[in-house]
Each structure stands twice: as C-alpha cells, then as structure tokens.
JSON list of C-alpha atoms in Angstrom, two decimals:
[
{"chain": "A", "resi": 156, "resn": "UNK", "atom": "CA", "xyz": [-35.89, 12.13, 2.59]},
{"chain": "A", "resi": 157, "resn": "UNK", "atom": "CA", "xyz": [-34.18, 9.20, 2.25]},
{"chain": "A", "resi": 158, "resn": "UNK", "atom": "CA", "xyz": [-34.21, 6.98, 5.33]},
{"chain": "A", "resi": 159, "resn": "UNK", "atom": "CA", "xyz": [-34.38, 2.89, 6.63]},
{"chain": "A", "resi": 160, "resn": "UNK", "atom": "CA", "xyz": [-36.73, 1.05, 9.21]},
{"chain": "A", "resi": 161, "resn": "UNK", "atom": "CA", "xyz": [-35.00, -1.87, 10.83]},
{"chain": "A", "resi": 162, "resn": "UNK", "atom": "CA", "xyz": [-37.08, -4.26, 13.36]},
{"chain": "A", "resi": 163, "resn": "UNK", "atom": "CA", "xyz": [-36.47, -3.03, 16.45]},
{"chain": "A", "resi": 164, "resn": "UNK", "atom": "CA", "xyz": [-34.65, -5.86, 19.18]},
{"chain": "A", "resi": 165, "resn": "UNK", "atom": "CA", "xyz": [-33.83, -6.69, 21.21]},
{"chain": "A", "resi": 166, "resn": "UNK", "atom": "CA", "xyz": [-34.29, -9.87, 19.37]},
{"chain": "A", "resi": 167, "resn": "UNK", "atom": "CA", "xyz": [-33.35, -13.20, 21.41]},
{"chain": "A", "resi": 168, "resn": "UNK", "atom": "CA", "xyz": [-33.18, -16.91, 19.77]},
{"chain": "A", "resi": 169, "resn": "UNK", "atom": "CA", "xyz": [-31.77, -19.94, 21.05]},
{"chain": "A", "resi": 170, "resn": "UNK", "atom": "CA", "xyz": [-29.10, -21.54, 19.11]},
{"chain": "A", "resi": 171, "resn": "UNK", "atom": "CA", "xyz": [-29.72, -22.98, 15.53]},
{"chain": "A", "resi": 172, "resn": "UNK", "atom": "CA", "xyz": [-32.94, -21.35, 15.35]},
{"chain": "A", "resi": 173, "resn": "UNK", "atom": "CA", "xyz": [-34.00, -19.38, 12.03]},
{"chain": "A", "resi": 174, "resn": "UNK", "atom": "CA", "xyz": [-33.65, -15.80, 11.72]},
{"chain": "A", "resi": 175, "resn": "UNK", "atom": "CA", "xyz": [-35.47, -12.98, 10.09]},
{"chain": "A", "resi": 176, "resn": "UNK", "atom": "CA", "xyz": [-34.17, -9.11, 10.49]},
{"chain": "A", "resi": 177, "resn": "UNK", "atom": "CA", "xyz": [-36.68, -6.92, 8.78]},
{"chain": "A", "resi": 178, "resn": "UNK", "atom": "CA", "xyz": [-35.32, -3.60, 6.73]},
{"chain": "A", "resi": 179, "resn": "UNK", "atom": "CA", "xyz": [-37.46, -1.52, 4.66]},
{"chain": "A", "resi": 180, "resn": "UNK", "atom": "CA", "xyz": [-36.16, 2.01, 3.07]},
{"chain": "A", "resi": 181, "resn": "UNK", "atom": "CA", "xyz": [-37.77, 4.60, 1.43]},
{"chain": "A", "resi": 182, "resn": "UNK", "atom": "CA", "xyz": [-35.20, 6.38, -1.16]},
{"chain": "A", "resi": 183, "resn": "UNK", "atom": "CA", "xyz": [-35.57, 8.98, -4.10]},
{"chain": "A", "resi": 184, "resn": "UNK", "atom": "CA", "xyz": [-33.07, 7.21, -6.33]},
{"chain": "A", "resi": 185, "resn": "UNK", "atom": "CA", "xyz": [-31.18, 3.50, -6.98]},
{"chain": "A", "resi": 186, "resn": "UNK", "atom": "CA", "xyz": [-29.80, 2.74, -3.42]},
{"chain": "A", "resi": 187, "resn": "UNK", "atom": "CA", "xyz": [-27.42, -0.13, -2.84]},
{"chain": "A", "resi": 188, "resn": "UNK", "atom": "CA", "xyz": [-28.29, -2.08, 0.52]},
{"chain": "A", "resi": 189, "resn": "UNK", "atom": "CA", "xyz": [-26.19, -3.66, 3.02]},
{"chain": "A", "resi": 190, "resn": "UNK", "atom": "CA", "xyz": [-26.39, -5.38, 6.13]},
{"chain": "A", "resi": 191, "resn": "UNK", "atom": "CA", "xyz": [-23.16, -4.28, 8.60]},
{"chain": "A", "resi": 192, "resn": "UNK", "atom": "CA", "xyz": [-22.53, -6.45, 11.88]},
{"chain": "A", "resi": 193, "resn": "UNK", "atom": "CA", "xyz": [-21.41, -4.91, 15.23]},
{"chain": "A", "resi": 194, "resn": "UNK", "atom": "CA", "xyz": [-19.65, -7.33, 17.44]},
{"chain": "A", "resi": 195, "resn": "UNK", "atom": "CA", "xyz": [-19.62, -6.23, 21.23]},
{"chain": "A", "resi": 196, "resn": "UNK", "atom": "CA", "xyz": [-16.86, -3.59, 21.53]},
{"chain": "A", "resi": 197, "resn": "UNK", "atom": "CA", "xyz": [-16.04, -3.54, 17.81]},
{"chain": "A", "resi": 198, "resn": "UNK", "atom": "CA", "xyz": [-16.70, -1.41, 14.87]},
{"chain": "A", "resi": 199, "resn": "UNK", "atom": "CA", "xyz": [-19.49, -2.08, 12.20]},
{"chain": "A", "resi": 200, "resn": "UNK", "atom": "CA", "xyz": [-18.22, -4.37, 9.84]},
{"chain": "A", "resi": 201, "resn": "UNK", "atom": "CA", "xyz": [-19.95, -5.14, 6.08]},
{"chain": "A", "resi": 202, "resn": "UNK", "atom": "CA", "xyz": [-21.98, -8.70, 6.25]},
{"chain": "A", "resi": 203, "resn": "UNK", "atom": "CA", "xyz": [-23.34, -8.58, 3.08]},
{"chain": "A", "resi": 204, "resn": "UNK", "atom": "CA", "xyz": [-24.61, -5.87, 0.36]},
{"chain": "A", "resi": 205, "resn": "UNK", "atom": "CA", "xyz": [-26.84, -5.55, -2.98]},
{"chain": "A", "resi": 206, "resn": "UNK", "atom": "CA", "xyz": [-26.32, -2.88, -5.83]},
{"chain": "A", "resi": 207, "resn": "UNK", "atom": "CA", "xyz": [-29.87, -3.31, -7.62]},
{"chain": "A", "resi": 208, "resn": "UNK", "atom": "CA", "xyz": [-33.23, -4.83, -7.87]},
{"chain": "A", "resi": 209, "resn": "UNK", "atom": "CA", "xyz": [-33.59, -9.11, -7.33]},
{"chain": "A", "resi": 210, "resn": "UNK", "atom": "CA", "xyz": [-29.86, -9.25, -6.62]},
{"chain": "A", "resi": 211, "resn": "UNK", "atom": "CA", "xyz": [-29.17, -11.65, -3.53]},
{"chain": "A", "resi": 212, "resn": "UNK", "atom": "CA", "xyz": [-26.06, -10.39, -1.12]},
{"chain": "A", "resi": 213, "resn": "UNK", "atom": "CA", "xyz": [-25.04, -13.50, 1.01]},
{"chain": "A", "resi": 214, "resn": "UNK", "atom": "CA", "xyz": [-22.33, -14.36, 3.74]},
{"chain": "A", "resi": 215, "resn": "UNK", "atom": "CA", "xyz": [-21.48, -16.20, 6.17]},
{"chain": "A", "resi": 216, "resn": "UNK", "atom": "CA", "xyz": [-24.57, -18.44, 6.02]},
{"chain": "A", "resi": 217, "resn": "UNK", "atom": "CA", "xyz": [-26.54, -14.93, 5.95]},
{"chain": "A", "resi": 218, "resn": "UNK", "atom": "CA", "xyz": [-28.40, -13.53, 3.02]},
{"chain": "A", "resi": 219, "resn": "UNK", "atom": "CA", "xyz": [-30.95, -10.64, 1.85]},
{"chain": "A", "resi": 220, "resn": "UNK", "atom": "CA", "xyz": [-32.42, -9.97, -1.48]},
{"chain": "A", "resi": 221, "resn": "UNK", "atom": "CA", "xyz": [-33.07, -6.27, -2.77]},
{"chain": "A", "resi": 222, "resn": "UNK", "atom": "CA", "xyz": [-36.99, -6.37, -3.45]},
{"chain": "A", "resi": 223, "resn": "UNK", "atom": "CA", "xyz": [-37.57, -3.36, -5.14]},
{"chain": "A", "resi": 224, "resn": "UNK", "atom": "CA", "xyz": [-41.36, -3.64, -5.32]},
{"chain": "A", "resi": 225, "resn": "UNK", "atom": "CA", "xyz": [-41.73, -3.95, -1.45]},
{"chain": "A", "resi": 226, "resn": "UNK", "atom": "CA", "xyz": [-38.48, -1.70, -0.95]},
{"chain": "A", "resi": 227, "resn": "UNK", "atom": "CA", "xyz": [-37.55, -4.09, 1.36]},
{"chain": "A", "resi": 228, "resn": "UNK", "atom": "CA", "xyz": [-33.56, -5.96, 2.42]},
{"chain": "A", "resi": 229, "resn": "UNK", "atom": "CA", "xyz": [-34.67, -8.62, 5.01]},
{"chain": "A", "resi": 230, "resn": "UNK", "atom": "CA", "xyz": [-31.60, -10.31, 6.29]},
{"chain": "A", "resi": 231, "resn": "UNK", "atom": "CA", "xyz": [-32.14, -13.91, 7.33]},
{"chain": "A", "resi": 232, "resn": "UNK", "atom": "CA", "xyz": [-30.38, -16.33, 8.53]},
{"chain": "A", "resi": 233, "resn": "UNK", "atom": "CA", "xyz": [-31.37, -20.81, 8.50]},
{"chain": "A", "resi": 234, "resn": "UNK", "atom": "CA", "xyz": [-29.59, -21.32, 11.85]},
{"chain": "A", "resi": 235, "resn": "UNK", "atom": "CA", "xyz": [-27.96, -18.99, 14.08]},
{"chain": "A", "resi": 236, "resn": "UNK", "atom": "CA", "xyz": [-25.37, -19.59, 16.21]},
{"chain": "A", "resi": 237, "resn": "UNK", "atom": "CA", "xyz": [-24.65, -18.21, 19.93]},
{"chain": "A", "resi": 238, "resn": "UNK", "atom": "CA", "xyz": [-21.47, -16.34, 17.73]},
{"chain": "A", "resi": 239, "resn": "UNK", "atom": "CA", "xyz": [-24.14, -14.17, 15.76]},
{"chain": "A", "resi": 240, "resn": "UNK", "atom": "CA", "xyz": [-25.02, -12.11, 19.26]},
{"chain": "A", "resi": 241, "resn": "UNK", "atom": "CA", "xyz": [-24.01, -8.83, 17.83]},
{"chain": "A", "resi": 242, "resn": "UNK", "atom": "CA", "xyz": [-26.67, -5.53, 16.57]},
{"chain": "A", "resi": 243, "resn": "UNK", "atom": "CA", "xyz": [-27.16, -5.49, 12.91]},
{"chain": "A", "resi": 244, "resn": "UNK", "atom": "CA", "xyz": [-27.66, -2.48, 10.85]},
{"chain": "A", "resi": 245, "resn": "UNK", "atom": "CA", "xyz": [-29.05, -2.00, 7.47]},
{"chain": "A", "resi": 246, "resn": "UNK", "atom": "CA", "xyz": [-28.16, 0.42, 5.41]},
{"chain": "A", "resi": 247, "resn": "UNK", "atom": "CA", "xyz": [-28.37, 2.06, 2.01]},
{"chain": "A", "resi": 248, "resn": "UNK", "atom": "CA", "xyz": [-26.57, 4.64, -0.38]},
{"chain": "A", "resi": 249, "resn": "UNK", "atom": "CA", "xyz": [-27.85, 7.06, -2.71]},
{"chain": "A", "resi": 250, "resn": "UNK", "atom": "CA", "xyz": [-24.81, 7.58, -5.17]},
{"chain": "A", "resi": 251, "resn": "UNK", "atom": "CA", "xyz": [-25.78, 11.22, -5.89]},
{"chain": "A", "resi": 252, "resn": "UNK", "atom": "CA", "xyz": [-25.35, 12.13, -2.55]},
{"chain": "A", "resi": 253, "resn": "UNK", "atom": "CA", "xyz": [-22.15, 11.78, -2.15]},
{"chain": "A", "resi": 254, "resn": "UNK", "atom": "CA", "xyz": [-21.63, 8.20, -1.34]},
{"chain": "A", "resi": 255, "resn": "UNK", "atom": "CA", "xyz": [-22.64, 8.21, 2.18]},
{"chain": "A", "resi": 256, "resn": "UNK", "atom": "CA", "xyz": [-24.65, 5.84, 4.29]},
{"chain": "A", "resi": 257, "resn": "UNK", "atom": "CA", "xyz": [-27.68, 6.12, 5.80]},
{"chain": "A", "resi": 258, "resn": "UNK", "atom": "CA", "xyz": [-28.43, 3.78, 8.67]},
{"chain": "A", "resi": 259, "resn": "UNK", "atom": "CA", "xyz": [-31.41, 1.94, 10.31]},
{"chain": "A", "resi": 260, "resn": "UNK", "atom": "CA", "xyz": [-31.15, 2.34, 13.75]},
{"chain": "A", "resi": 261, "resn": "UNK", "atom": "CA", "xyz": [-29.71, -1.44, 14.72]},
{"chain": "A", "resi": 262, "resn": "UNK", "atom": "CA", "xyz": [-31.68, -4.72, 15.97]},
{"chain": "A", "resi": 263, "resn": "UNK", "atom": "CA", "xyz": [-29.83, -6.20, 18.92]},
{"chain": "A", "resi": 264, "resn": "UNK", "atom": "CA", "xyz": [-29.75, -9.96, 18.42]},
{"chain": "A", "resi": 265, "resn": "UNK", "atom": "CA", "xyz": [-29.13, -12.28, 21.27]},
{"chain": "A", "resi": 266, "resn": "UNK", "atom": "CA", "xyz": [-28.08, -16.17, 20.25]},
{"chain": "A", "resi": 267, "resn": "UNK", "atom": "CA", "xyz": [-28.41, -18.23, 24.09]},
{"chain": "A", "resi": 268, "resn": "UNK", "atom": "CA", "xyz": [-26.82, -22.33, 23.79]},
{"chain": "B", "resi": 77, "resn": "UNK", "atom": "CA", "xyz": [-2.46, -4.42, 11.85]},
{"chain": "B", "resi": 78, "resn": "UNK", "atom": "CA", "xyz": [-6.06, -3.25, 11.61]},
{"chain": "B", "resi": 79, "resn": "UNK", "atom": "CA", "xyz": [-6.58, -1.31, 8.22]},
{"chain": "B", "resi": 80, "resn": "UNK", "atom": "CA", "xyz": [-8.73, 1.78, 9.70]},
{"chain": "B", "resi": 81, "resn": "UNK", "atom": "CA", "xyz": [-7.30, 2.91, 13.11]},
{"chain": "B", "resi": 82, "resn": "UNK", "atom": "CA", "xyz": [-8.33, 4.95, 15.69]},
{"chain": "B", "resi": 83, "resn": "UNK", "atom": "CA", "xyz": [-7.42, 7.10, 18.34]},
{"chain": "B", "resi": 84, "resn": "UNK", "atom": "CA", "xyz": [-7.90, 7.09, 21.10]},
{"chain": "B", "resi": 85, "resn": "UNK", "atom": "CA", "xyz": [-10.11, 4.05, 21.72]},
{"chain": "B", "resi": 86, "resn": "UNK", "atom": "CA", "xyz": [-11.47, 5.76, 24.87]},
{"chain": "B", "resi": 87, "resn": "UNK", "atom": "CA", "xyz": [-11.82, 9.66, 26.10]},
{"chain": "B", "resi": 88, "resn": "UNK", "atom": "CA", "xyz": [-13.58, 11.33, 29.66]},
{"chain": "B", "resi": 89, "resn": "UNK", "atom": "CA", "xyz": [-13.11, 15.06, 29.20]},
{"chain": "B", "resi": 90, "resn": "UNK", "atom": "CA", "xyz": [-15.28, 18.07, 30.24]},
{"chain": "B", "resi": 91, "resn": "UNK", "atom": "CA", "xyz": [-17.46, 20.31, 29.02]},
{"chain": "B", "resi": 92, "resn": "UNK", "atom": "CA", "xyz": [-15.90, 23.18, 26.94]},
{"chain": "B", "resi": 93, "resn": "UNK", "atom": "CA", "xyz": [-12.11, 21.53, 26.21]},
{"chain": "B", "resi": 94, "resn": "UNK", "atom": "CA", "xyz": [-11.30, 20.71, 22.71]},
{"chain": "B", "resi": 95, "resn": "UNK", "atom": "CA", "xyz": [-10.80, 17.24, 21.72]},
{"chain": "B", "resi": 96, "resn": "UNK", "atom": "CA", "xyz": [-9.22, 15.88, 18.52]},
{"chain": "B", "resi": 97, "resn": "UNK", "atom": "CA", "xyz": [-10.25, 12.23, 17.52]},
{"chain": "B", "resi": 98, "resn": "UNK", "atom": "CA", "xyz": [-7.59, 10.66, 15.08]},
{"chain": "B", "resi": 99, "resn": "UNK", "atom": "CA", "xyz": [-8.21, 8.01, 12.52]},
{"chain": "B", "resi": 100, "resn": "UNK", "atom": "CA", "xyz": [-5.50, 6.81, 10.14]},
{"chain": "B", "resi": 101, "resn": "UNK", "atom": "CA", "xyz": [-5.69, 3.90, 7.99]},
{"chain": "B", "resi": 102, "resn": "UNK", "atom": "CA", "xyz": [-3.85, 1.98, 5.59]},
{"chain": "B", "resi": 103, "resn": "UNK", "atom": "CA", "xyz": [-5.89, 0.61, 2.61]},
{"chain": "B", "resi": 104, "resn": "UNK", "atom": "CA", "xyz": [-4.81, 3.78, 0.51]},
{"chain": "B", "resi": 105, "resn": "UNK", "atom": "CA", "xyz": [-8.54, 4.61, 0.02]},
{"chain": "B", "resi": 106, "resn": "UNK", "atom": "CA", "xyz": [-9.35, 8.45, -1.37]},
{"chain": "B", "resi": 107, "resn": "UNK", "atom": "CA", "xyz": [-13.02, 9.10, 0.60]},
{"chain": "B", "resi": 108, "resn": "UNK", "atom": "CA", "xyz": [-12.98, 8.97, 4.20]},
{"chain": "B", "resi": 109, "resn": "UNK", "atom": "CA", "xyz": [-15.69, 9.42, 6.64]},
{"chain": "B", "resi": 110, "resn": "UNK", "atom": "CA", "xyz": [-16.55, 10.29, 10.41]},
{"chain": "B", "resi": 111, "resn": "UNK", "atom": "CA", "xyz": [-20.10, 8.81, 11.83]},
{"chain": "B", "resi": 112, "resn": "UNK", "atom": "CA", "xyz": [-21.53, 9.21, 15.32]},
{"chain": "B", "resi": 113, "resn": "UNK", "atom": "CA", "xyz": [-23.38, 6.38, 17.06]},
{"chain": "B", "resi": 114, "resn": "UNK", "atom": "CA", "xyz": [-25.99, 7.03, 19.99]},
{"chain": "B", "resi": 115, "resn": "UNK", "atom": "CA", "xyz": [-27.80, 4.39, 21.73]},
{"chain": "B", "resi": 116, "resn": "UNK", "atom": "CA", "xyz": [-30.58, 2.86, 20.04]},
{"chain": "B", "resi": 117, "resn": "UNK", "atom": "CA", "xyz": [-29.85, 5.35, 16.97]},
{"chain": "B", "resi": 118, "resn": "UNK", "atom": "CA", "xyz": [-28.19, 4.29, 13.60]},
{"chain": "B", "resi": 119, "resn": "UNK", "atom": "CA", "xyz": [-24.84, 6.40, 12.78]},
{"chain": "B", "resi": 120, "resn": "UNK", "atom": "CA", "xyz": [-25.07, 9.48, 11.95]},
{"chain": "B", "resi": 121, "resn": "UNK", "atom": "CA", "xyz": [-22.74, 11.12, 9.32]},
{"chain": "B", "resi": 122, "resn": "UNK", "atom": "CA", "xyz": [-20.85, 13.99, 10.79]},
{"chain": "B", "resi": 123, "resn": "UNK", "atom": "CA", "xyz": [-18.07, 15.08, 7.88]},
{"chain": "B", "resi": 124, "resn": "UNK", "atom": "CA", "xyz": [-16.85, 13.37, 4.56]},
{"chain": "B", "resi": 125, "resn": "UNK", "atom": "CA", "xyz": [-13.95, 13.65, 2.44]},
{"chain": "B", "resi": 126, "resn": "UNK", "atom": "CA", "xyz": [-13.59, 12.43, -1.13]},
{"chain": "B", "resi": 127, "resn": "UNK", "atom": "CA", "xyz": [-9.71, 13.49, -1.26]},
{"chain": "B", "resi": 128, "resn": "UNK", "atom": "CA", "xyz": [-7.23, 15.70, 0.68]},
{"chain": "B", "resi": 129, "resn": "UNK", "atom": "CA", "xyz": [-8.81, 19.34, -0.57]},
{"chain": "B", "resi": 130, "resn": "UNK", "atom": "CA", "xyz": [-12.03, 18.40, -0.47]},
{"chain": "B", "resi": 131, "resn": "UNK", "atom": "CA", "xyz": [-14.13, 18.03, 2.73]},
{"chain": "B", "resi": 132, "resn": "UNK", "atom": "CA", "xyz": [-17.80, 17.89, 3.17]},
{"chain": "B", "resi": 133, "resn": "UNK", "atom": "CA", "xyz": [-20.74, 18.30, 5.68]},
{"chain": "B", "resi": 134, "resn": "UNK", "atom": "CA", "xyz": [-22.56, 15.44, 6.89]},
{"chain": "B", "resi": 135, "resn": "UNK", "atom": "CA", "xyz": [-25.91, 15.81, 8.45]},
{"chain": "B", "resi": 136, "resn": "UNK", "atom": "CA", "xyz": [-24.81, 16.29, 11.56]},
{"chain": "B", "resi": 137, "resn": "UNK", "atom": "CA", "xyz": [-21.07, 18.75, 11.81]},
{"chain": "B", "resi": 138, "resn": "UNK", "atom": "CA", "xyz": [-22.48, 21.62, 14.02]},
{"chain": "B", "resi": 139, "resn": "UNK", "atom": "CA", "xyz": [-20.01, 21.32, 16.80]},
{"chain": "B", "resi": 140, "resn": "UNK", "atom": "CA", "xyz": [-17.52, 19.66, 14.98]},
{"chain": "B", "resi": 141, "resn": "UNK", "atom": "CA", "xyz": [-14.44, 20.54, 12.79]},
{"chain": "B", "resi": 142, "resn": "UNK", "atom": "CA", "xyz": [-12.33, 17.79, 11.00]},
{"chain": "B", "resi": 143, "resn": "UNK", "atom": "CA", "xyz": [-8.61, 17.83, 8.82]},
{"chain": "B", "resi": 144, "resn": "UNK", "atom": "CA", "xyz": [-7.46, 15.56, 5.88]},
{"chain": "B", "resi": 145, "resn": "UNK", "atom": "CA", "xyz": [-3.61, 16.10, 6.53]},
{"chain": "B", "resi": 146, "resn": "UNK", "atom": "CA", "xyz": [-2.88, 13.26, 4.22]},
{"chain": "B", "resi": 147, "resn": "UNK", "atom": "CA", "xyz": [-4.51, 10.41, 2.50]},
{"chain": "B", "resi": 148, "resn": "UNK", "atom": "CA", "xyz": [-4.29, 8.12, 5.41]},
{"chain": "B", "resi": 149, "resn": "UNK", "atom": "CA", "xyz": [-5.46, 10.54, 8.22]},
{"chain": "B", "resi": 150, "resn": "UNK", "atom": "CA", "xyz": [-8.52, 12.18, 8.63]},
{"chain": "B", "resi": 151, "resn": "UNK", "atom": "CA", "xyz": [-9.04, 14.21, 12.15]},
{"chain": "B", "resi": 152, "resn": "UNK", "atom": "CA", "xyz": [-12.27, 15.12, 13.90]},
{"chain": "B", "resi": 153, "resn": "UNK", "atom": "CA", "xyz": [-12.32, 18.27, 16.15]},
{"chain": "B", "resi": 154, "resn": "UNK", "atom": "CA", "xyz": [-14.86, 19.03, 19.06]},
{"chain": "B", "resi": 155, "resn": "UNK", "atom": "CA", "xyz": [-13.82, 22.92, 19.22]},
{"chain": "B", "resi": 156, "resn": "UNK", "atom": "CA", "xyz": [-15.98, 23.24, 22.87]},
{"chain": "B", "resi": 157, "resn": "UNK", "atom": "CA", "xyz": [-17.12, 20.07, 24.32]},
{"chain": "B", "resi": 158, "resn": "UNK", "atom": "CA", "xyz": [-20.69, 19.66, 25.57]},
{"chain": "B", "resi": 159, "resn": "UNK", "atom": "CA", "xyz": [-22.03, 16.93, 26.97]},
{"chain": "B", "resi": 160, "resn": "UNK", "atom": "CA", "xyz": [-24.91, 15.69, 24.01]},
{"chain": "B", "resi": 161, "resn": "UNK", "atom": "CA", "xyz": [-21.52, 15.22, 22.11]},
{"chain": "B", "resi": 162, "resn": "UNK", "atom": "CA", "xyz": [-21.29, 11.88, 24.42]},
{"chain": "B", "resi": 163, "resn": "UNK", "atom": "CA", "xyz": [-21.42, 9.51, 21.85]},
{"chain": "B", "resi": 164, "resn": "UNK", "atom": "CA", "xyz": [-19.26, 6.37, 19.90]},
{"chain": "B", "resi": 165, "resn": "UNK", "atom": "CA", "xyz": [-17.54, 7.96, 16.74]},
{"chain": "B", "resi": 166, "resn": "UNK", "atom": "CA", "xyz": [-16.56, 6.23, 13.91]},
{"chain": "B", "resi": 167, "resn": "UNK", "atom": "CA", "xyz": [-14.15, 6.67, 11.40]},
{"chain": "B", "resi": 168, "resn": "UNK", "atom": "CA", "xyz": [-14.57, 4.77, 7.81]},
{"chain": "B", "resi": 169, "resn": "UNK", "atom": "CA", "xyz": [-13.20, 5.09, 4.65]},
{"chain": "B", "resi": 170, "resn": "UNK", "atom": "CA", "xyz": [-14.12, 3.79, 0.69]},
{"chain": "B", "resi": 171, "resn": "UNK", "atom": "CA", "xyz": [-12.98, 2.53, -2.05]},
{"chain": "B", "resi": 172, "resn": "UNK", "atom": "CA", "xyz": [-13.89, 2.87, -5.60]},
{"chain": "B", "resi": 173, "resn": "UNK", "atom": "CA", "xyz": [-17.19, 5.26, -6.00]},
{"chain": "B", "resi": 174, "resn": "UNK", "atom": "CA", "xyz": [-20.10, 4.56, -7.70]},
{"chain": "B", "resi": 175, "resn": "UNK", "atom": "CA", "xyz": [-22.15, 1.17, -7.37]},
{"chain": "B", "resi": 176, "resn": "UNK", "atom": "CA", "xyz": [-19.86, -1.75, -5.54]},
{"chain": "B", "resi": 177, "resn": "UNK", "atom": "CA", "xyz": [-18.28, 1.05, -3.14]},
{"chain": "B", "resi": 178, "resn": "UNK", "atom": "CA", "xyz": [-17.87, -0.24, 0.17]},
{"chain": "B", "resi": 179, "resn": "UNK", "atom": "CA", "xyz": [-17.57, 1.22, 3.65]},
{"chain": "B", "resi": 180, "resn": "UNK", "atom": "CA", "xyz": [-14.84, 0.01, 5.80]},
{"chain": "B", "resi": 181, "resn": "UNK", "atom": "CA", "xyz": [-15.22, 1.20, 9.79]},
{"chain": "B", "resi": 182, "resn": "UNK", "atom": "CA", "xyz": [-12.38, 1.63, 12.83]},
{"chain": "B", "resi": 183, "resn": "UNK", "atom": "CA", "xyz": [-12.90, 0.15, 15.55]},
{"chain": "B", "resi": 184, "resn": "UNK", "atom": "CA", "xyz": [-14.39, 3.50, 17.51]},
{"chain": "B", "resi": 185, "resn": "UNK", "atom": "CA", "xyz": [-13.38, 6.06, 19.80]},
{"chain": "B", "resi": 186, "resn": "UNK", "atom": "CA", "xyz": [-16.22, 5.94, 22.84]},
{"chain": "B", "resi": 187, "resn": "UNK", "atom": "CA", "xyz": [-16.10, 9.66, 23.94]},
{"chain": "B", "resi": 188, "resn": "UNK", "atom": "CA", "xyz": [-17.73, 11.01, 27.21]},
{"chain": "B", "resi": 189, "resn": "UNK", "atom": "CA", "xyz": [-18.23, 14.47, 28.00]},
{"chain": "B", "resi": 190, "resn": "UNK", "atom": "CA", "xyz": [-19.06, 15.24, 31.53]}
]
C-alpha cells in the first residue's frame, strides 16, 4: 500500500546551520507531497506542497522538489533558525482514494542559539 | 478567530464513558476529516466526510462513531472508552478536490483515557 518514510529525529542543529529532512514514499498512483509543521502545542500546519513530478514547493525559506525517479520530497532548509524547533511531517495524497493523507511518522527538529 | 476549532482542547475520562470530540470551523469547506496522532507515529485517519450525507471510514474508525450536523461541524464519538484510545485527535477540513486540495488542521483535542 501506499505509505511514506521520513528520517527519523530527533534531529538537533545549532542555529543557521543547513538542513536536510529526508521523505521517500512508495504510492500506486500520482501523489501530491507536502511537508506540514507542528509547533509545540499546536496543530499541523501546511509548510509547503507539490502536485507532480520536478515541481519545487517552497516557504518560508524551506523548499522540497517532487523527484519522481527516486520517489523522494526532501525538505531542506539553507539556515535554520532556533524558531524552526517544531516535528515535521511529510505527507502525500492519492486522489482516488478519497483525498486523504497519509503521513510519515514526524522528525523532531531541535534549533539551539 | 482560528478557522478549524476544537473542542475541548483537553479531556481525562475513564475507561468505558462515551466522549464526543467537537470540531467546527469556519472556512465553509465541504470535506472534513478526523486524524489520530500517537507518539512517534504519523496521523492516522479515523473518519472522512466529503459533504453532510456522506461519511466515510478511515483506516482506523473501530471504536469510533462521528456526525456531520452541518457544514461547519463535524463530531467524533468514542461510544466506550478504552485506554489505547489515549491519543491527540485532529480535526481538518479541505477545500477544492482534486490536485491543489489542501488540508487545513485544529489545533487538537489531547484525550486521555485512564
């Protein structure tokens, strides 16, 4: 079935260092990607997303490119800041399955001054 | 005002008592979804609902029960309680189908079942 490997964290940088959040999926159809964002205490909010092959989602200073051909959405980021502490999840739909998401399982990432 | 609410924000109850988690929202979106988040686990979809009369399972609604009473609210039932339903639940809705459909989430209801 359809399904996504994330990294696993915790992952811990200091500040303005570069980051790299590794997502690979394995689906039977044309997924869109994303990238959601948990803040501490909050709910998942969308960071950036990609509806087909080569297309670049960015945000925020964050981006991730849909490679098809390694099925991979890396997120990545030049320099993080100690804001960025949060667990990101990757993600993908399948639209004949009714439109839902299916999640990685979160990388915790930890941004110290 | 936060677009996707959710109530309550936090819930201790015991094993066997029914619990109804609400989630309302007000971006007029059809589809609207409940999720369940464990520790070190992605979310999980529990229900889905692409419009008032028409509800769907998720991979995960054994236990649960859920009610579209309108466009903006979209209930989640736990008829009996047990204590592996300890978990963060989510409520999110959608916007347009099809390729640039986007998931927005509430904020969570943390629920523990003792």
């Amino acid at each position: 079935g359809d399904s996504v490997t994330q990294m696993e964290g915790p992952v811990t940088l200091s500040e303005e260092a570069f980051l790299t959040i590794n997502c690979t999926y394995t689906a039977t159809g044309y997924p869109s990607l994303f990238w959601y964002v948990q803040y501490p205490g909050e709910g998942l909010q969308l960071l950036l997303k990609a509806t087909k092959a080569d297309d670049k989602g960015s945000n925020k200073g964050f981006e991730a490119t849909y490679r098809k051909e390694t099925t991979s959405f890396h997120l990545e980021k030049g320099s993080v800041q100690v804001s960025d502490s949060a667990v990101y999840f990757c993600a993908l739909r399948v639209y004949n399955q009714g439109g839902k998401l299916i999640f990685g399982q979160g990388t915790e990432l930890s941004v110290k001054p | 005002d936060a677009d996707v609410t959710q109530t309550p924000r936090n819930r201790i109850t015991k094993t066997g008592k029914r619990i109804m988690l609400e989630c309302s929202q007000t971006k007029g979106h059809d589809r609207m979804y409940w999720y369940r988040q464990d520790p070190g686990l992605g979310l999980q979809l529990i229900y889905y609902s692409f419009d008032v009369k028409d509800i769907n399972k998720g991979e995960i609604s054994d236990g649960y029960s859920v009610s579209r009473q309108a466009q903006a609210k979209f209930s989640l039932s736990l008829e009996s309680a047990i204590p592996n339903q300890t978990a963060l639940y989510f409520c999110a809705t959608s916007d347009t189908a099809g390729e640039q459909e986007t998931q927005y989430f509430g904020p969570g209801t943390r629920l523990l079942v003792l």
